[in-house]
Coordinates of C-alpha atoms (C1' of nucleotides) in Angstrom, one line a residue:
Chain A
M1 CA 8.4 19.5 -4.3
S2 CA 5.6 16.9 -4.4
Q3 CA 3.4 19.9 -4.1
V4 CA 4.5 21.0 -7.5
N5 CA 3.8 17.6 -9.0
D6 CA 0.4 17.4 -7.4
H7 CA -0.5 20.8 -8.6
L8 CA 0.7 20.4 -12.2
K9 CA -1.1 17.1 -12.5
I10 CA 1.7 15.9 -14.7
K11 CA 2.0 12.1 -14.6
S12 CA 5.4 12.0 -13.0
V13 CA 7.1 13.1 -16.2
K14 CA 9.1 10.0 -16.9
R15 CA 8.4 6.8 -15.2
E16 CA 5.8 5.9 -17.6
T17 CA 7.0 2.4 -18.1
L18 CA 4.9 0.2 -20.2
S19 CA 4.1 -2.0 -17.2
N20 CA 3.0 1.1 -15.3
Q21 CA 0.7 2.0 -18.1
V22 CA -0.7 -1.5 -18.1
I23 CA -1.3 -1.3 -14.3
D24 CA -3.2 1.9 -14.8
Q25 CA -5.3 0.4 -17.6
I26 CA -6.2 -2.7 -15.6
I27 CA -7.1 -0.6 -12.6
E28 CA -9.2 1.5 -15.0
L29 CA -11.1 -1.7 -15.9
L30 CA -12.2 -1.7 -12.3
L31 CA -12.8 2.0 -11.8
S32 CA -14.8 2.2 -15.0
G33 CA -17.0 -0.6 -13.9
Q34 CA -16.2 -2.8 -16.9
L35 CA -15.1 -5.5 -14.5
K36 CA -16.0 -5.9 -10.9
P37 CA -14.3 -7.3 -7.8
G38 CA -14.2 -11.1 -8.0
D39 CA -14.4 -11.1 -11.8
K40 CA -11.9 -13.1 -13.8
L41 CA -9.5 -11.1 -15.9
P42 CA -8.8 -12.1 -19.5
S43 CA -6.0 -14.6 -19.9
E44 CA -2.5 -13.3 -20.3
M45 CA -2.5 -14.0 -24.0
E46 CA -5.7 -12.0 -24.4
L47 CA -4.4 -9.1 -22.3
I48 CA -1.2 -9.1 -24.4
D49 CA -3.4 -8.6 -27.5
M50 CA -5.5 -6.0 -25.8
F51 CA -2.7 -3.9 -24.6
M52 CA -0.2 -4.8 -27.3
V53 CA 2.6 -5.4 -25.0
S54 CA 5.0 -8.4 -24.5
R55 CA 4.4 -11.0 -21.9
P56 CA 7.1 -9.9 -19.4
V57 CA 5.7 -6.4 -19.4
L58 CA 2.2 -7.7 -18.8
R59 CA 3.4 -10.1 -16.1
E60 CA 5.3 -7.4 -14.3
A61 CA 2.1 -5.4 -14.2
I62 CA -0.1 -8.2 -13.0
S63 CA 2.6 -9.2 -10.5
S64 CA 2.6 -5.7 -9.1
L65 CA -1.2 -5.7 -8.8
E66 CA -1.0 -9.0 -7.1
T67 CA 1.5 -7.8 -4.4
I68 CA -0.7 -4.9 -3.6
G69 CA -3.6 -7.2 -3.4
I70 CA -5.8 -6.1 -6.2
V71 CA -5.7 -9.3 -8.2
R72 CA -5.1 -12.9 -7.3
R73 CA -3.4 -15.4 -9.6
K74 CA -4.1 -19.1 -9.7
T75 CA -2.0 -21.3 -11.8
R76 CA -3.9 -22.6 -14.7
E77 CA -7.2 -21.1 -13.5
G78 CA -6.6 -17.5 -14.3
T79 CA -6.3 -14.1 -12.6
Y80 CA -9.2 -12.6 -10.6
F81 CA -9.8 -9.3 -9.0
T82 CA -10.0 -9.6 -5.3
N83 CA -13.4 -9.0 -3.9
K84 CA -12.4 -7.3 -0.7
I85 CA -10.4 -4.1 -0.6
G86 CA -6.9 -5.2 0.3
S87 CA -5.1 -4.3 3.5
K88 CA -2.0 -6.0 2.0
P89 CA -0.1 -2.9 0.8
F90 CA -0.6 -1.2 4.1
K91 CA 0.6 -4.3 5.9
I92 CA 3.8 -4.2 3.9
M93 CA 4.2 -0.5 4.6
L94 CA 3.8 -1.2 8.3
S95 CA 6.3 -3.9 8.3
L96 CA 8.8 -1.4 7.2
S97 CA 8.1 0.6 10.2
V98 CA 9.0 -2.1 12.7
G99 CA 11.3 -0.7 15.3
D100 CA 9.4 2.5 15.6
I101 CA 7.3 1.2 18.4
K102 CA 6.4 4.7 19.5
A103 CA 4.9 5.5 16.1
F104 CA 3.0 2.2 16.2
I105 CA 1.5 2.8 19.6
E106 CA 0.6 6.4 18.7
T107 CA -1.0 5.3 15.5
R108 CA -3.0 2.6 17.2
I109 CA -4.3 5.1 19.7
A110 CA -5.1 7.7 17.1
Q111 CA -7.0 5.1 15.1
E112 CA -9.0 3.8 18.1
L113 CA -9.9 7.2 19.3
G114 CA -11.3 8.2 15.9
L115 CA -12.9 4.9 15.5
V116 CA -14.8 4.8 18.8
T117 CA -16.3 8.2 17.9
L118 CA -17.7 6.8 14.7
A119 CA -18.6 3.5 16.3
A120 CA -20.8 5.3 18.8
E121 CA -22.9 6.5 15.9
K122 CA -23.1 3.3 14.0
I123 CA -22.7 0.4 16.3
S124 CA -25.3 -2.3 15.8
D125 CA -27.2 -3.9 18.7
E126 CA -25.6 -7.2 17.6
D127 CA -22.1 -5.7 18.2
L128 CA -23.2 -4.2 21.5
G129 CA -24.3 -7.7 22.5
R130 CA -20.9 -9.0 21.6
L131 CA -19.2 -6.4 23.7
K132 CA -21.4 -7.3 26.6
D133 CA -20.6 -11.0 26.2
N134 CA -17.0 -10.1 26.0
I135 CA -17.1 -8.2 29.3
E136 CA -19.0 -10.9 31.0
K137 CA -16.5 -13.5 29.8
M138 CA -13.7 -11.5 31.1
E139 CA -15.3 -11.2 34.5
A140 CA -15.9 -14.9 34.7
R141 CA -12.4 -15.9 33.5
E142 CA -9.8 -16.8 36.1
G143 CA -6.5 -15.0 35.8
D144 CA -5.5 -12.9 32.8
A145 CA -7.6 -12.3 29.7
I146 CA -5.4 -10.7 27.2
E147 CA -7.1 -12.4 24.3
L148 CA -10.5 -11.1 25.5
D149 CA -9.0 -7.6 25.8
K150 CA -7.9 -7.7 22.2
E151 CA -11.2 -9.0 21.1
F152 CA -13.0 -6.1 22.8
H153 CA -11.0 -3.6 20.8
R154 CA -11.5 -5.5 17.6
I155 CA -15.2 -5.6 18.0
I156 CA -15.3 -1.9 18.3
A157 CA -12.9 -1.5 15.3
Y158 CA -15.2 -3.4 13.1
S159 CA -18.4 -2.0 14.4
A160 CA -17.8 1.2 12.5
S161 CA -18.2 -1.0 9.4
N162 CA -16.1 1.2 7.2
P163 CA -14.0 -0.7 4.7
I164 CA -11.3 1.9 4.5
I165 CA -10.8 2.1 8.2
E166 CA -10.9 -1.7 8.5
G167 CA -8.1 -1.9 5.9
I168 CA -6.0 0.4 8.2
I169 CA -6.9 -0.9 11.7
D170 CA -6.7 -4.6 10.8
P171 CA -3.1 -4.9 9.8
L172 CA -2.2 -2.5 12.6
L173 CA -3.8 -4.6 15.3
N174 CA -2.2 -7.7 13.8
M175 CA 1.2 -6.1 13.7
I176 CA 0.9 -5.0 17.2
D177 CA -0.1 -8.4 18.3
Q178 CA 2.9 -9.8 16.6
T179 CA 5.5 -7.5 18.1
Q180 CA 4.3 -8.6 21.5
E181 CA 4.5 -5.1 22.7
T182 CA 1.4 -5.5 24.8
I183 CA 1.1 -4.7 28.4
P184 CA 2.9 -7.3 30.4
P185 CA 0.7 -9.4 32.6
E186 CA 2.2 -8.3 35.8
D187 CA 1.3 -4.7 35.0
R188 CA -2.3 -5.5 34.3
D189 CA -5.0 -4.7 36.7
K190 CA -7.9 -6.8 35.4
A191 CA -10.5 -5.3 37.5
Y192 CA -9.6 -1.9 36.4
T193 CA -9.6 -2.9 32.7
I194 CA -13.1 -4.4 33.1
E195 CA -14.3 -1.3 34.8
Q196 CA -13.0 0.9 31.9
H197 CA -14.5 -1.5 29.3
K198 CA -17.8 -1.2 31.1
E199 CA -17.6 2.5 30.9
I200 CA -16.9 2.4 27.2
Y201 CA -19.7 0.0 26.6
A202 CA -22.1 2.2 28.5
A203 CA -21.1 5.2 26.4
L204 CA -21.5 3.2 23.2
E205 CA -24.8 1.8 24.3
I206 CA -26.3 5.3 24.6
R207 CA -24.6 6.2 21.3
D208 CA -22.7 9.1 22.8
P209 CA -19.6 9.7 20.6
I210 CA -17.9 12.2 22.8
E211 CA -18.4 10.2 26.0
S212 CA -17.2 7.1 24.2
Y213 CA -14.1 9.0 23.1
L214 CA -13.4 10.2 26.7
C215 CA -13.7 6.7 28.1
M216 CA -11.5 5.3 25.4
Y217 CA -8.9 8.0 25.9
R218 CA -8.7 7.3 29.6
H219 CA -8.4 3.7 28.8
L220 CA -5.7 3.9 26.2
D221 CA -3.7 6.8 27.7
H222 CA -3.3 4.8 30.8
A223 CA -2.0 1.7 29.0
R224 CA 0.2 3.7 26.6
K225 CA 2.1 5.5 29.2
R226 CA 3.1 2.3 30.8
I227 CA 4.1 0.7 27.5
L228 CA 6.1 3.7 26.3
A229 CA 7.8 4.1 29.7
R230 CA 8.8 0.5 29.7
H231 CA 10.0 0.8 26.1
E232 CA 12.1 3.8 26.8
A233 CA 13.5 2.3 29.9
K234 CA 14.5 -0.7 27.8
N235 CA 16.1 1.6 25.2
S236 CA 18.2 3.5 27.7
F237 CA 19.1 0.1 29.1
D238 CA 20.3 -1.0 25.7
L239 CA 22.3 2.1 25.3
D240 CA 23.9 1.6 28.7
Q241 CA 25.0 -1.9 27.7
K242 CA 26.9 -0.6 24.7
Chain B
M1 CA -10.3 -18.8 7.5
S2 CA -7.6 -16.2 7.5
Q3 CA -7.5 -16.8 11.3
V4 CA -6.3 -20.3 10.7
N5 CA -3.6 -19.1 8.4
D6 CA -2.5 -16.4 10.8
H7 CA -2.4 -18.9 13.6
L8 CA -0.5 -21.7 11.8
K9 CA 2.0 -19.2 10.5
I10 CA 2.2 -21.2 7.2
K11 CA 3.3 -19.0 4.4
S12 CA 0.0 -19.2 2.5
V13 CA 0.5 -22.8 1.5
K14 CA 0.9 -22.3 -2.2
R15 CA 1.5 -18.9 -3.8
E16 CA 5.2 -19.1 -3.1
T17 CA 6.1 -17.9 -6.5
L18 CA 9.8 -17.3 -7.0
S19 CA 9.1 -13.6 -7.5
N20 CA 7.3 -13.6 -4.2
Q21 CA 10.2 -15.2 -2.5
V22 CA 12.5 -12.6 -4.0
I23 CA 10.2 -9.8 -2.8
D24 CA 10.5 -11.2 0.7
Q25 CA 14.2 -11.5 0.5
I26 CA 14.7 -7.9 -0.7
I27 CA 12.4 -6.6 2.0
E28 CA 14.5 -8.7 4.4
L29 CA 17.5 -6.8 3.3
L30 CA 15.8 -3.7 4.7
L31 CA 14.4 -5.3 7.9
S32 CA 17.7 -6.9 8.7
G33 CA 19.5 -3.6 8.3
Q34 CA 21.9 -4.8 5.7
L35 CA 20.6 -2.0 3.5
K36 CA 19.0 1.2 4.6
P37 CA 16.4 3.5 3.0
G38 CA 18.0 5.5 0.2
D39 CA 20.7 2.8 -0.4
K40 CA 21.3 1.5 -3.9
L41 CA 20.4 -2.0 -4.6
P42 CA 22.8 -4.3 -6.4
S43 CA 22.3 -4.2 -10.2
E44 CA 19.8 -6.7 -11.8
M45 CA 22.6 -9.0 -12.9
E46 CA 24.1 -9.1 -9.4
L47 CA 20.7 -9.8 -7.8
I48 CA 20.1 -12.5 -10.4
D49 CA 23.3 -14.2 -9.2
M50 CA 22.5 -13.6 -5.6
F51 CA 19.0 -15.1 -5.7
M52 CA 19.7 -17.5 -8.6
V53 CA 16.6 -16.6 -10.5
S54 CA 16.0 -15.5 -14.0
R55 CA 15.7 -11.9 -15.0
P56 CA 11.9 -11.9 -15.6
V57 CA 11.4 -13.3 -12.1
L58 CA 13.7 -10.7 -10.6
R59 CA 12.1 -7.9 -12.6
E60 CA 8.6 -9.0 -11.5
A61 CA 9.7 -8.8 -7.9
I62 CA 11.3 -5.4 -8.3
S63 CA 8.4 -4.1 -10.3
S64 CA 6.1 -5.1 -7.5
L65 CA 8.3 -3.4 -4.9
E66 CA 8.3 -0.3 -7.1
T67 CA 4.5 -0.1 -7.3
I68 CA 4.2 -0.3 -3.6
G69 CA 6.8 2.4 -3.3
I70 CA 9.5 0.5 -1.6
V71 CA 12.1 1.0 -4.3
R72 CA 12.6 3.4 -7.1
R73 CA 14.1 2.5 -10.5
K74 CA 16.0 4.9 -12.6
T75 CA 17.1 3.9 -16.1
R76 CA 20.8 3.3 -16.3
E77 CA 21.4 4.5 -12.8
G78 CA 20.0 1.7 -10.7
T79 CA 17.4 0.8 -8.2
Y80 CA 17.2 2.5 -4.8
F81 CA 15.2 2.0 -1.7
T82 CA 13.0 4.9 -1.1
N83 CA 14.0 7.0 1.8
K84 CA 10.6 8.0 3.0
I85 CA 8.0 5.4 4.0
G86 CA 5.6 5.2 1.1
S87 CA 2.1 6.4 1.1
K88 CA 1.8 5.0 -2.4
P89 CA 0.2 1.6 -1.6
F90 CA -2.4 3.2 0.6
K91 CA -3.1 5.6 -2.2
I92 CA -3.8 2.8 -4.6
M93 CA -6.0 1.1 -2.0
L94 CA -8.0 4.3 -1.6
S95 CA -8.4 4.7 -5.3
L96 CA -10.3 1.5 -5.3
S97 CA -12.8 2.9 -2.9
V98 CA -13.8 5.8 -5.0
G99 CA -17.5 6.1 -5.0
D100 CA -17.8 5.3 -1.4
I101 CA -17.9 8.9 -0.4
K102 CA -19.4 8.2 3.0
A103 CA -16.6 5.9 3.9
F104 CA -14.1 8.5 2.8
I105 CA -15.6 11.3 4.9
E106 CA -15.9 9.0 7.9
T107 CA -12.4 7.9 7.5
R108 CA -11.2 11.4 7.3
I109 CA -13.0 12.4 10.4
A110 CA -11.8 9.5 12.3
Q111 CA -8.3 10.2 11.3
E112 CA -8.4 13.9 12.2
L113 CA -10.1 13.3 15.5
G114 CA -7.4 10.8 16.5
L115 CA -4.7 13.0 15.1
V116 CA -5.6 16.2 16.9
T117 CA -5.5 14.3 20.2
L118 CA -1.9 13.3 19.5
A119 CA -1.1 16.6 18.0
A120 CA -2.1 18.4 21.2
E121 CA 0.7 16.5 23.0
K122 CA 3.4 16.8 20.4
I123 CA 2.8 20.0 18.4
S124 CA 5.9 22.2 18.1
D125 CA 5.9 25.9 18.7
E126 CA 6.8 26.3 15.1
D127 CA 3.7 24.5 13.9
L128 CA 1.6 26.5 16.4
G129 CA 3.0 29.6 14.7
R130 CA 2.0 28.3 11.3
L131 CA -1.5 27.7 12.5
K132 CA -1.7 31.3 13.9
D133 CA -0.4 32.7 10.6
N134 CA -2.9 30.6 8.8
I135 CA -5.8 31.9 10.8
E136 CA -4.6 35.5 10.4
K137 CA -4.3 35.1 6.7
M138 CA -7.8 33.7 6.5
E139 CA -9.1 36.7 8.4
A140 CA -7.3 39.1 6.1
R141 CA -8.3 37.4 2.9
E142 CA -11.3 38.6 1.0
G143 CA -13.9 36.1 0.0
D144 CA -13.5 32.4 0.3
A145 CA -10.4 30.7 1.6
I146 CA -10.7 27.0 0.9
E147 CA -7.0 26.5 0.3
L148 CA -6.2 28.0 3.7
D149 CA -8.8 25.8 5.3
K150 CA -7.1 22.8 3.8
E151 CA -3.7 24.0 4.9
F152 CA -5.0 24.4 8.4
H153 CA -5.9 20.8 8.6
R154 CA -2.7 19.7 6.9
I155 CA -0.6 21.5 9.4
I156 CA -2.3 19.7 12.2
A157 CA -2.0 16.4 10.4
Y158 CA 1.8 16.7 10.1
S159 CA 2.3 18.2 13.5
A160 CA 1.8 14.8 15.1
S161 CA 5.0 14.0 13.2
N162 CA 4.3 10.3 13.0
P163 CA 5.4 8.7 9.8
I164 CA 2.8 6.0 9.8
I165 CA -0.1 8.4 10.3
E166 CA 1.3 10.7 7.7
G167 CA 1.3 7.8 5.2
I168 CA -2.4 7.4 5.9
I169 CA -3.6 11.0 6.2
D170 CA -1.7 12.4 3.3
P171 CA -3.2 10.3 0.5
L172 CA -6.5 10.6 2.2
L173 CA -6.5 14.4 2.1
N174 CA -5.2 14.4 -1.5
M175 CA -8.0 12.0 -2.6
I176 CA -10.6 14.0 -0.9
D177 CA -9.3 17.2 -2.5
Q178 CA -9.4 15.5 -5.9
T179 CA -13.0 14.2 -5.6
Q180 CA -14.0 17.8 -5.0
E181 CA -16.3 16.6 -2.4
T182 CA -15.6 19.7 -0.3
I183 CA -18.1 21.9 1.2
P184 CA -19.5 24.1 -1.5
P185 CA -18.6 27.8 -1.2
E186 CA -22.2 28.9 -0.9
D187 CA -22.5 26.7 2.2
R188 CA -19.5 28.1 3.9
D189 CA -19.6 30.5 6.7
K190 CA -16.1 31.9 6.8
A191 CA -16.5 33.7 10.1
Y192 CA -17.8 30.6 11.7
T193 CA -14.9 28.5 10.3
I194 CA -12.4 31.0 11.6
E195 CA -14.0 31.0 15.0
Q196 CA -13.8 27.2 15.2
H197 CA -10.2 27.2 14.0
K198 CA -9.4 29.7 16.7
E199 CA -10.9 27.4 19.3
I200 CA -8.9 24.5 18.0
Y201 CA -5.8 26.6 18.0
A202 CA -6.4 27.7 21.6
A203 CA -6.8 24.1 22.7
L204 CA -3.6 23.0 20.9
E205 CA -1.7 25.9 22.4
I206 CA -2.4 24.8 25.9
R207 CA -1.7 21.2 24.8
D208 CA -5.0 19.9 25.9
P209 CA -5.8 16.7 24.0
I210 CA -9.4 16.4 25.1
E211 CA -10.3 20.0 24.5
S212 CA -8.6 19.8 21.1
Y213 CA -10.6 16.8 20.2
L214 CA -13.9 18.4 21.3
C215 CA -13.3 21.5 19.2
M216 CA -12.3 19.4 16.2
Y217 CA -15.3 17.2 16.7
R218 CA -17.6 20.2 16.6
H219 CA -15.9 21.5 13.6
L220 CA -15.9 18.4 11.5
D221 CA -19.3 17.1 12.6
H222 CA -20.8 20.3 11.4
A223 CA -19.2 20.1 8.0
R224 CA -19.8 16.4 7.6
K225 CA -23.5 16.6 8.2
R226 CA -23.8 19.1 5.4
I227 CA -21.6 17.2 3.0
L228 CA -23.4 13.9 3.6
A229 CA -26.8 15.4 3.5
R230 CA -25.9 17.0 0.1
H231 CA -24.5 13.8 -1.1
E232 CA -27.5 11.7 -0.2
A233 CA -29.8 14.3 -1.7
K234 CA -27.8 14.1 -4.9
N235 CA -28.0 10.3 -4.8
S236 CA -31.8 10.2 -4.4
F237 CA -32.0 12.8 -7.2
D238 CA -30.0 10.5 -9.4
L239 CA -32.3 7.7 -8.6
D240 CA -35.3 9.8 -9.4
Q241 CA -33.8 10.6 -12.8
K242 CA -33.5 6.9 -13.8
Chain C
dA1 C1' -22.3 -44.4 -14.4
dT2 C1' -18.2 -43.9 -12.3
dA3 C1' -13.3 -43.8 -12.2
dA4 C1' -9.0 -43.3 -14.5
dT5 C1' -6.6 -41.2 -18.1
dT6 C1' -5.5 -37.9 -21.5
dT7 C1' -5.7 -33.3 -23.4
dA8 C1' -5.6 -28.6 -23.6
dT9 C1' -5.2 -24.3 -21.4
dT10 C1' -3.1 -21.1 -18.4
dT11 C1' 0.2 -19.5 -15.3
dG12 C1' 5.3 -20.0 -14.0
dT13 C1' 10.0 -19.8 -15.4
dC14 C1' 13.9 -19.5 -18.2
dA15 C1' 17.4 -17.9 -21.9
dG16 C1' 19.1 -14.7 -25.0
dA17 C1' 18.8 -10.6 -27.5
dC18 C1' 18.4 -5.7 -28.6
dA19 C1' 16.8 -0.8 -27.5
dA20 C1' 17.1 3.3 -24.8
dA21 C1' 19.0 6.1 -21.5
dT22 C1' 22.7 8.1 -19.3
dA23 C1' 26.8 8.2 -16.0
dA24 C1' 31.5 8.0 -16.7
dA25 C1' 35.4 8.2 -19.4
dT26 C1' 37.7 10.0 -23.3
dT27 C1' 38.9 13.1 -26.8
dC28 C1' 39.3 17.5 -28.8
dA29 C1' 39.6 22.4 -28.9
dA30 C1' 40.3 27.0 -26.9
Chain D
dT1 C1' 45.0 23.5 -18.3
dT2 C1' 40.4 23.7 -18.7
dG3 C1' 35.9 23.2 -20.6
dA4 C1' 32.9 21.2 -24.1
dA5 C1' 31.8 17.7 -27.2
dT6 C1' 32.0 12.8 -28.1
dT7 C1' 32.3 8.1 -27.2
dT8 C1' 31.9 4.1 -24.3
dA9 C1' 30.1 1.1 -21.1
dT10 C1' 26.7 0.0 -17.9
dT11 C1' 22.1 -0.6 -16.4
dT12 C1' 17.3 -0.6 -17.0
dG13 C1' 13.4 -1.5 -20.4
dT14 C1' 11.4 -4.4 -23.8
dC15 C1' 10.8 -8.2 -26.9
dT16 C1' 10.6 -13.1 -28.8
dG17 C1' 10.3 -17.7 -28.1
dA18 C1' 10.4 -21.7 -25.6
dC19 C1' 9.5 -25.2 -22.0
dA20 C1' 7.7 -26.7 -17.3
dA21 C1' 4.0 -27.3 -14.0
dA22 C1' -0.5 -27.3 -12.6
dT23 C1' -5.1 -28.5 -13.3
dA24 C1' -9.8 -27.9 -15.4
dA25 C1' -12.1 -30.1 -18.9
dA26 C1' -12.7 -33.7 -22.0
dT27 C1' -12.2 -38.4 -23.1
dT28 C1' -11.7 -43.2 -22.4
dA29 C1' -12.0 -47.5 -20.0
dT30 C1' -14.0 -50.2 -16.5

DNA sequence: ATAATTTATTTGTCAGACAAATAAATTCAA
DNA sequence: TTGAATTTATTTGTCTGACAAATAAATTAT
């Protein structure tokens, strides 16, 4: 069905609300290069004159753009295009998937596996240094080091320095942090984690994409199985309780 | 900076517009399970009474929700929650990255590499059949078969049957299709493509995640290098022309 | 020259009205 | 009775105009 629409390139027949048209036009200001990220948009009154629409219509449009993180409004000051590509809409999307823990975990794994492959090609010496530091800190630290573990994965995520991927992985990692669906401390074998981190680091250091992937796969697969097993156990427990 | 906000859990100090509050409350209707995807929202007048805000404020909120694809408005009929998790916001996000072809290609590769690993674990016999059909069609077809090539990758993308990943990969593939930044026909070696597709299929058939990844990596890496080389050549050409 | 105050601009919110679309109810005709 | 045409009522879509709140900029007072 959507195939048909995609193919015919018809702009969704109806649903050409004035506000939607305004949204498109404002985005067009960006795409055409007339305005750049960070630039100030004309004031509401000016935009009203430009687009020849009423204020509610304009405000609905800008309001939409704001919630998807394309512009930022400041009372009295004006409306600005955001300078960084927004991860906001994806974040909202994700928040609607809460509950589907399995999909989350899978997505996270898929992202990290793809990422580490890229990272192996692009990682900077600086980021490699950070990883090394991270591992050393983890070895030195007494007891658990969940925060360091998270940091390790974040460094890799950003080392691919790809804005689109960052927009995906960033809200994803945040969301997972929030849901607390991490590996419980009692299950963690710190020494084993460090060993795997070292393997990943070694593979990244020699810029070997495939070897990096293999190490990361072993690392994540191991963790995932435990998380999912625990999760399913909990679910069946919940069912039993009913 | 954002770290501080994240940590303190303060709702972004200011920017608590009425419409934003309404947005949160409506999303809350979903998260709390009071309403489900596909359900009809109360009419505007009812919502106005519920939230005790004016109509413009309510409409700004709903308008925002509509552009990020959480609700769907139909004149006279009402407003409904969308039943499928939306890929719309991500699509808009992506559209702001047009021009960064390299980031697109990289993202696509990262996604597919992660995906195929998952797919190997989850792919259904039905989808395997589709892949087989696809390969056979490609062998039978005279001349180029770009559409079939695209379909091959799409089947794999959906075979992981993960709604979050679908929301990412779907707009990404569409966007790449649109930008026409595919491998030019003259560069394509159909026989080679088919051979690689067969390898990927074989790996998926035996549900081997790592082998699937390796095949896919070879396949994509080969294509990518040519696309990026061509793209950079074009860029330097453009620069020369200036 | 600095601090306090005022002013003007811009976003934020509200109220009320009418237009447009259409689902549902009603009427009319076969 | 049934089916088609018409009317009605509801709901979204848009407009106008107004005032509130915030604050950058200008002005005034010390």
